[in-house]
Short mmCIF file of the C-alpha atoms (twelve columns), coordinates in Angstrom:
data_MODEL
# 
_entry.id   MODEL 
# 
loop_
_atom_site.group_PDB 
_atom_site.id 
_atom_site.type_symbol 
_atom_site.label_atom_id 
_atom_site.label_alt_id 
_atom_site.label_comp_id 
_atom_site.label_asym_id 
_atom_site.label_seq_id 
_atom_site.Cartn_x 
_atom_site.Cartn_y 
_atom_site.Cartn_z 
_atom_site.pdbx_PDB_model_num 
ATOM 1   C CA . UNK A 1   96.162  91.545  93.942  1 
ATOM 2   C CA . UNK A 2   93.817  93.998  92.671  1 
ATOM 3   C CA . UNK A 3   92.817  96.729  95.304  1 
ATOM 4   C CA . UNK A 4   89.341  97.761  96.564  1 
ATOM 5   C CA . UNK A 5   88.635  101.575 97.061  1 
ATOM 6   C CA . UNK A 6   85.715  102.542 98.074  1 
ATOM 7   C CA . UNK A 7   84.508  106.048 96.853  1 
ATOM 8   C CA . UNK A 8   82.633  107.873 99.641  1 
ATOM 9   C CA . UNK A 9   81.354  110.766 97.820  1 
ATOM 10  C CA . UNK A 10  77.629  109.572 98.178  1 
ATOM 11  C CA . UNK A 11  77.660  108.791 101.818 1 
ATOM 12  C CA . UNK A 12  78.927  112.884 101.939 1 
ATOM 13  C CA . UNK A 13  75.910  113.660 99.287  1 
ATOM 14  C CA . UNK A 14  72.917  112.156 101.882 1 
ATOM 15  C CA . UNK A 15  74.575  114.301 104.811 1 
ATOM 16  C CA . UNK A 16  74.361  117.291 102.779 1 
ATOM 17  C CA . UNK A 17  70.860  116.479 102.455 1 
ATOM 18  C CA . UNK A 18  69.704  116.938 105.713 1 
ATOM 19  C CA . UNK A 19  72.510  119.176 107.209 1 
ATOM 20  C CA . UNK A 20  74.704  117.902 110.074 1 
ATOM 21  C CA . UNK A 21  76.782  115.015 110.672 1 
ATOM 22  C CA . UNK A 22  74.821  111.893 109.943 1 
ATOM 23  C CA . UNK A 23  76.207  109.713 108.110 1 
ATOM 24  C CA . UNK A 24  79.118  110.773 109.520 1 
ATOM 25  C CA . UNK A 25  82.000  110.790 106.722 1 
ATOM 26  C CA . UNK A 26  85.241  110.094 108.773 1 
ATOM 27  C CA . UNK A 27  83.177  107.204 110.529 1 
ATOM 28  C CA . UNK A 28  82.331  105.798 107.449 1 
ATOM 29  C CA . UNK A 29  86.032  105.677 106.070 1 
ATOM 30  C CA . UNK A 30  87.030  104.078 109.050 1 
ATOM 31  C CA . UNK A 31  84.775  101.760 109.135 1 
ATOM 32  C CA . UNK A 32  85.154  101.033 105.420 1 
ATOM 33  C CA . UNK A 33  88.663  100.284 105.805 1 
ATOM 34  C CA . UNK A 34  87.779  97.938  109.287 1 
ATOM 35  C CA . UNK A 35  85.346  96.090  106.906 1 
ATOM 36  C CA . UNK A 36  88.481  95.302  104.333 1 
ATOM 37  C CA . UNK A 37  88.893  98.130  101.925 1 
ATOM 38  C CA . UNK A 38  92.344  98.591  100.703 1 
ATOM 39  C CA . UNK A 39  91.782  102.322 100.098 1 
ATOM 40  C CA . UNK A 40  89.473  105.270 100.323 1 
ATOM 41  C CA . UNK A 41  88.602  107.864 97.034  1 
ATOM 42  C CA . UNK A 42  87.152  111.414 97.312  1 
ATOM 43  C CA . UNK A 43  86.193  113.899 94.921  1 
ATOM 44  C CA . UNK A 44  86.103  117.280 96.615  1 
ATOM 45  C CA . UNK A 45  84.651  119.286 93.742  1 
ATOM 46  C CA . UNK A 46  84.631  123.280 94.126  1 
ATOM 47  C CA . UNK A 47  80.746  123.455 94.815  1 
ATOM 48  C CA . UNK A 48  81.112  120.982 97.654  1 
ATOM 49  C CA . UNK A 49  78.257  119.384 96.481  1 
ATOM 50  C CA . UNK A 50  79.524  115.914 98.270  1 
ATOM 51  C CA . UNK A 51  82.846  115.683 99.875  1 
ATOM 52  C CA . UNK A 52  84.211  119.097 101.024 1 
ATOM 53  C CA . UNK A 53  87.666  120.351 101.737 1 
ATOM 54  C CA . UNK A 54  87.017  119.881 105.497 1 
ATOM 55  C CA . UNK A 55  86.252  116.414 104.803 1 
ATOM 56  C CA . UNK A 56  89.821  115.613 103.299 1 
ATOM 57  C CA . UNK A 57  91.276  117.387 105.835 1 
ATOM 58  C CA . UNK A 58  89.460  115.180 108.774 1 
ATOM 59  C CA . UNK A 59  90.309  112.286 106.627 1 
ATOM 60  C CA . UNK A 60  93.812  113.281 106.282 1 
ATOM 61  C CA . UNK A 61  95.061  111.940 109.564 1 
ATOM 62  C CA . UNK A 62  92.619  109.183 109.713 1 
ATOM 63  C CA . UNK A 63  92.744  106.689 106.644 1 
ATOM 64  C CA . UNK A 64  95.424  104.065 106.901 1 
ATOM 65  C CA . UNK A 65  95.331  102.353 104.010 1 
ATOM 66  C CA . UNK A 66  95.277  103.940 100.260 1 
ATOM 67  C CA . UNK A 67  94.211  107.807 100.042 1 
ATOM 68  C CA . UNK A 68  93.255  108.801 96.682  1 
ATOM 69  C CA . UNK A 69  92.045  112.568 95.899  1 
ATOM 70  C CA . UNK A 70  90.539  112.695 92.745  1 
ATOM 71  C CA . UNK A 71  89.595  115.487 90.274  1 
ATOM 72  C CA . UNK A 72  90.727  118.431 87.961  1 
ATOM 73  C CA . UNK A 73  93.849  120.039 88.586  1 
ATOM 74  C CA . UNK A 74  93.065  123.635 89.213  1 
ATOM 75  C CA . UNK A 75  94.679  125.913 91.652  1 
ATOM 76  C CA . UNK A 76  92.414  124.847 94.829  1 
ATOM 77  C CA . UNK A 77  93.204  120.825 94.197  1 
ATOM 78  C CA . UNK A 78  96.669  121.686 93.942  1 
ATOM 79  C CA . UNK A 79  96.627  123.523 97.111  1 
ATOM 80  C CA . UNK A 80  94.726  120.467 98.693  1 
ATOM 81  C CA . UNK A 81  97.085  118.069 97.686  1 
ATOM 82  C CA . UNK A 82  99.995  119.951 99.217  1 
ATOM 83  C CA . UNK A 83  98.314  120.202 102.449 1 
ATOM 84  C CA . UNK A 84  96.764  116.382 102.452 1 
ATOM 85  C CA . UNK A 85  99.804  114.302 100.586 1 
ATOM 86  C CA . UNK A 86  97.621  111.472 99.875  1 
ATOM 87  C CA . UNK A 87  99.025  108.569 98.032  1 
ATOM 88  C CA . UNK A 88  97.197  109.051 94.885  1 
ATOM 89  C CA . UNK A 89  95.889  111.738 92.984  1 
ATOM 90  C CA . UNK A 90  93.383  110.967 90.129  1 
ATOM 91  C CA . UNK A 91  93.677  113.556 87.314  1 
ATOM 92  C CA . UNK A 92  89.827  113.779 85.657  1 
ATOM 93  C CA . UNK A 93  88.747  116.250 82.741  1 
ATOM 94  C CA . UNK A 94  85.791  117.791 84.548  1 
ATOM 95  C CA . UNK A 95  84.775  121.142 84.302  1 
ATOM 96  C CA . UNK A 96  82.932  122.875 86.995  1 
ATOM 97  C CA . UNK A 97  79.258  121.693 87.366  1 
ATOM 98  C CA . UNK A 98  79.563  118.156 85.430  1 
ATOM 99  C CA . UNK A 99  77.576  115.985 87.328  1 
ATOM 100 C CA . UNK A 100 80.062  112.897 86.877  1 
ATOM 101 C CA . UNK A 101 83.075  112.140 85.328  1 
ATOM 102 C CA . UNK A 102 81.968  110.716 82.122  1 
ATOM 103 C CA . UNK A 103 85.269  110.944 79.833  1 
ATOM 104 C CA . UNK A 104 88.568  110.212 79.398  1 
ATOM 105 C CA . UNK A 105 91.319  113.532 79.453  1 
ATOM 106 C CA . UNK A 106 91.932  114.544 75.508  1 
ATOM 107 C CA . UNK A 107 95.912  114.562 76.488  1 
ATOM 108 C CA . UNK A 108 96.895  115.138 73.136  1 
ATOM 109 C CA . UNK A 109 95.215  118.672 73.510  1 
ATOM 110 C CA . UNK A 110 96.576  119.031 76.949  1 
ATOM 111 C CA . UNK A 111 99.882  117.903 76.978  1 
ATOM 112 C CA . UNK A 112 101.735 120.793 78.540  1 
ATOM 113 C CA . UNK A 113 99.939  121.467 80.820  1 
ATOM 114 C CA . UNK A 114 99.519  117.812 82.357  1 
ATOM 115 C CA . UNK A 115 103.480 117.583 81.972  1 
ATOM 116 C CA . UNK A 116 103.354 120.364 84.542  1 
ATOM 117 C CA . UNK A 117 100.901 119.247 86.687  1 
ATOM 118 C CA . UNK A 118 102.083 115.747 86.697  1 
ATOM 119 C CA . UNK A 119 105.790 116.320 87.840  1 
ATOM 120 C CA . UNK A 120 104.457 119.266 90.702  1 
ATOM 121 C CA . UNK A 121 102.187 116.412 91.858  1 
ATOM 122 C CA . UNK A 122 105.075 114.076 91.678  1 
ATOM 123 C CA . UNK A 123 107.407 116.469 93.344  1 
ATOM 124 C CA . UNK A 124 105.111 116.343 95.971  1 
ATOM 125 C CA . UNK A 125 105.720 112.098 96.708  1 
ATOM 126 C CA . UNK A 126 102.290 111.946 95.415  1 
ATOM 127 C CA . UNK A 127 101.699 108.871 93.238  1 
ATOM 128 C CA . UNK A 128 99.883  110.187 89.519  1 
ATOM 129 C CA . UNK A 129 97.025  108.928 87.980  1 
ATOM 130 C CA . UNK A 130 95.041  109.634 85.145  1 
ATOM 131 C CA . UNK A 131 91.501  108.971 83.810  1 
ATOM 132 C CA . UNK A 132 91.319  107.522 80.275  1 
ATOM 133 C CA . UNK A 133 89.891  106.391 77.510  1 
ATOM 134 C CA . UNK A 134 89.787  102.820 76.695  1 
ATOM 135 C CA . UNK A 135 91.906  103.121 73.817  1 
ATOM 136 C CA . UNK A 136 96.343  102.238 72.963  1 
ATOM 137 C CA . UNK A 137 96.553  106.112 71.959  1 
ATOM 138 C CA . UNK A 138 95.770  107.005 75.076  1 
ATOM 139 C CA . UNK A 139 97.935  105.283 77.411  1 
ATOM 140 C CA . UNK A 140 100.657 105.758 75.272  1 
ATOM 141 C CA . UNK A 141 99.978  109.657 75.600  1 
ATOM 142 C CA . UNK A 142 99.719  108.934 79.135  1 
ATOM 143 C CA . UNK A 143 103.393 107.671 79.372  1 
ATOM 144 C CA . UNK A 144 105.008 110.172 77.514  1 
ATOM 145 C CA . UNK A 145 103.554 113.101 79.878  1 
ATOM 146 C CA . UNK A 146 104.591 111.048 82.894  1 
ATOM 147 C CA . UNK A 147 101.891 109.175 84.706  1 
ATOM 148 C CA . UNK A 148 102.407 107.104 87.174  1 
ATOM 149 C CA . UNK A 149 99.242  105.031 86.500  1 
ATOM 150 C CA . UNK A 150 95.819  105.196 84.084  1 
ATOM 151 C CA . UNK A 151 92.513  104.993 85.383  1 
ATOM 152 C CA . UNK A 152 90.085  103.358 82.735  1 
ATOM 153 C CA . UNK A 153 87.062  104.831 82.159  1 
ATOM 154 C CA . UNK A 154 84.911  101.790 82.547  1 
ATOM 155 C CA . UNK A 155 81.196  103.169 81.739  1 
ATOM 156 C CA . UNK A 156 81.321  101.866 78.002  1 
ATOM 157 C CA . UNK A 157 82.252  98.460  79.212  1 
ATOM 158 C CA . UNK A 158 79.596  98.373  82.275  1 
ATOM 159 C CA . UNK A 159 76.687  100.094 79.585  1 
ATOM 160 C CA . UNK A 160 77.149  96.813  76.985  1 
ATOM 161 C CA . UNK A 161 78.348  93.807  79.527  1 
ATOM 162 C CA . UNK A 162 74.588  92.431  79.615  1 
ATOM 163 C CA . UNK A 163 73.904  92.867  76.325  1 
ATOM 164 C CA . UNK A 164 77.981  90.962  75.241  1 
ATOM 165 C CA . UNK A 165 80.058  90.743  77.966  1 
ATOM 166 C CA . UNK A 166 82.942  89.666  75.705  1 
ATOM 167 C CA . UNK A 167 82.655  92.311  73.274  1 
ATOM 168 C CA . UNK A 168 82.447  95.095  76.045  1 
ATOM 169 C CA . UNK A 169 86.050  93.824  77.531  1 
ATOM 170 C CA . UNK A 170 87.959  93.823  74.236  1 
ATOM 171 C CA . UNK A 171 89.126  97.066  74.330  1 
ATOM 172 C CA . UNK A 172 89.748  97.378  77.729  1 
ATOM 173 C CA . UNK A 173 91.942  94.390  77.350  1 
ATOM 174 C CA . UNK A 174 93.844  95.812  74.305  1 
ATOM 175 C CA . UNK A 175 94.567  99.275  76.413  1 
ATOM 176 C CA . UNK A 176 95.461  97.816  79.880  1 
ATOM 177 C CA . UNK A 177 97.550  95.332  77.559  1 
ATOM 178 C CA . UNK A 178 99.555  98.182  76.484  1 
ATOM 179 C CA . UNK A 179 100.088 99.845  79.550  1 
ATOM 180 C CA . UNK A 180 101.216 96.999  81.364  1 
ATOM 181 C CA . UNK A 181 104.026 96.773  78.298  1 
ATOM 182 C CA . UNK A 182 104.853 100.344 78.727  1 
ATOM 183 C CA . UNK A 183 104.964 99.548  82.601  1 
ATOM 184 C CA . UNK A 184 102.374 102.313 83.844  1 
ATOM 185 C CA . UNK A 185 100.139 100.773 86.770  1 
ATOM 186 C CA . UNK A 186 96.735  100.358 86.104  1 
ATOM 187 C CA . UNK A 187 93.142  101.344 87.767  1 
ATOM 188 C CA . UNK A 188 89.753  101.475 86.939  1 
ATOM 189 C CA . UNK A 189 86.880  102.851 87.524  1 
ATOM 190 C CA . UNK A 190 82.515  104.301 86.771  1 
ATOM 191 C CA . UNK A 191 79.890  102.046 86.870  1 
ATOM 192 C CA . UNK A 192 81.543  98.689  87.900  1 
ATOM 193 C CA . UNK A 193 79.461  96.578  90.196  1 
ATOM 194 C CA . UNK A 194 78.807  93.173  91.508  1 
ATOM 195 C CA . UNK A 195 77.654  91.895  87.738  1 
ATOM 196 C CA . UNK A 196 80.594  93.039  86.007  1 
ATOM 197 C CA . UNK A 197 83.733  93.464  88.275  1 
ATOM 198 C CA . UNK A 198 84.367  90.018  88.299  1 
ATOM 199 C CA . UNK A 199 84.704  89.657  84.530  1 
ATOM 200 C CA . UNK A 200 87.145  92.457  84.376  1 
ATOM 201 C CA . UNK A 201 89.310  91.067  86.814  1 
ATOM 202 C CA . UNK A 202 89.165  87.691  85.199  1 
ATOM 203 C CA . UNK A 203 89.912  89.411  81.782  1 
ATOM 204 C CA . UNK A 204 92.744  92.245  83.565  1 
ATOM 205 C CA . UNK A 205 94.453  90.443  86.254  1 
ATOM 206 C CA . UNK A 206 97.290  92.828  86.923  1 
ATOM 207 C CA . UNK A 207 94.740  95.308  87.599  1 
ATOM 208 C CA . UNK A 208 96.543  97.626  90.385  1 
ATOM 209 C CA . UNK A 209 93.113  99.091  91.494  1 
ATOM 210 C CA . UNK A 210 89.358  99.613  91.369  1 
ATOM 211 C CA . UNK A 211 87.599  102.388 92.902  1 
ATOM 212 C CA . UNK A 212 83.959  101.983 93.345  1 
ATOM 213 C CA . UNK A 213 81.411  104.412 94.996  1 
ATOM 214 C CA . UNK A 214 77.533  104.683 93.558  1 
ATOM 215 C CA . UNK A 215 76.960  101.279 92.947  1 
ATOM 216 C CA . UNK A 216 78.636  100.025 96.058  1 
ATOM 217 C CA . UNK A 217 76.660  102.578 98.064  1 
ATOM 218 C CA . UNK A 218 73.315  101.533 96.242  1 
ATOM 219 C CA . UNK A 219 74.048  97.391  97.181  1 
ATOM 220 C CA . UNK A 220 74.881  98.765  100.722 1 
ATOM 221 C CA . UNK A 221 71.124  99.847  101.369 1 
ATOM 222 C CA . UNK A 222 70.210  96.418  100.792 1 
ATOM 223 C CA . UNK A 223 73.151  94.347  101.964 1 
ATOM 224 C CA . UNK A 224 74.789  96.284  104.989 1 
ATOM 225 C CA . UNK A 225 78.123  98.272  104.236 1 
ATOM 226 C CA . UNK A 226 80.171  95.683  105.532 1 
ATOM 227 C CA . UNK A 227 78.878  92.433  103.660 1 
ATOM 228 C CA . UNK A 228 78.840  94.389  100.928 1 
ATOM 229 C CA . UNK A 229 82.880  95.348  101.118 1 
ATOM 230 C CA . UNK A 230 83.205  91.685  101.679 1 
ATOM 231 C CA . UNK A 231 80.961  90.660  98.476  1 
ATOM 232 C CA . UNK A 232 82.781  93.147  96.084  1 
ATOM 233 C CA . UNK A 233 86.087  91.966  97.580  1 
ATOM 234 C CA . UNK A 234 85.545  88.185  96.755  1 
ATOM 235 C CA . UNK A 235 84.963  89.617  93.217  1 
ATOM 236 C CA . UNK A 236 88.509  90.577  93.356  1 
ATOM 237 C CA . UNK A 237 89.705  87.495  94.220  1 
# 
């Protein structure tokens, strides 16, 4: 079974907006999980543009199912994950001020220091995983500094599904292949939606988990948060 977690850092980008409370963040993850997600992903980048620290620490005590933190390891994630514990922590390459996470970690050039990081995270009962390239190098990298799991960096295989749908899932397949023989777990993640998330699954079965936030936000406006859950969960099916 391939897990849905929703990504709530846009729901925490239209509060910032306007100020206050509304939409309310904690009230959202709650009801995301009551509506059938498996787990809930935030970002909490160091401009707080979206999700702050205060955020994760409301949420802290509140999600039930799967809590995934996700972003670069500096010292102030560190510290957040040793006051939050969540389940999962995603390890992304972003610098400060990227406006998304739009590549895969070079691990070859950052191999000690993701050793580190990995087995403090790990040390911590926190479950590792990090954001990749589509490609066998990388997961094998991966493995050898220690990861738990690989997230896929799915935007190259969302930006050519329309135009070949079965040449944007090749390498994907070939990767997540690999990793499943080298027994890491396996997640993915940026840009999937309702047109292509079912073809990955159908292609990547043992897919561990998917975590989905603009695009599931975006279908929400039109569809209702809740039928929405429900739609990208019978993807997963």
């Amino acid at each position: 079974m391939t897990k849905l977690s929703v990504n709530i850092n846009k729901i925490a980008t239209i509060r910032n907006a306007r100020g206050g409370n509304n939409p309310d963040v904690v009230k959202i993850a709650k009801d995301c999980e009551r509506f059938g997600a498996e787990g809930i992903t935030v970002h909490p980048r160091p401009d707080e543009r979206h999700i702050r620290k205060s955020d994760v620490l409301a949420l802290k005590d509140v999600v039930t199912t799967e809590f995934n933190i996700e972003g670069y390891p500096d010292d102030r994630f560190m510290s957040i994950l040793e006051e939050v514990r969540p389940i999962q922590a995603t390890l992304v390459p972003d610098p400060p001020g990227v406006l998304t996470s739009n590549a895969g970690w070079n691990i070859d050039a950052n191999q000690k220091f993701l050793v580190d990081i990995i087995r403090k995270i790990q040390d911590l009962g926190i479950r590792t995983s990090i954001f990749v390239e589509p490609d066998v190098e990388s997961i094998v990298q991966a493995h050898e500094v220690g990861a738990d799991r690989v997230e896929l960096y799915t935007e190259p295989y969302a930006s050519t599904y329309i135009l070949d749908k079965t040449n944007a899932i090749k390498p994907f397949v070939i990767a997540a292949t690999k990793a499943r023989e080298l027994g890491i777990g396996l997640n993915a993640g940026h840009d999937l939606d309702l047109q292509n998330l079912k073809h990955l699954k159908e292609n990547i079965p043992w897919l561990d988990e998917v975590s989905i936030g603009h695009a599931l936000i975006c279908d929400a406006l039109y569809l209702g948060l809740e039928n929405t859950i429900q739609l990208y969960l019978r993807q997963l099916q």
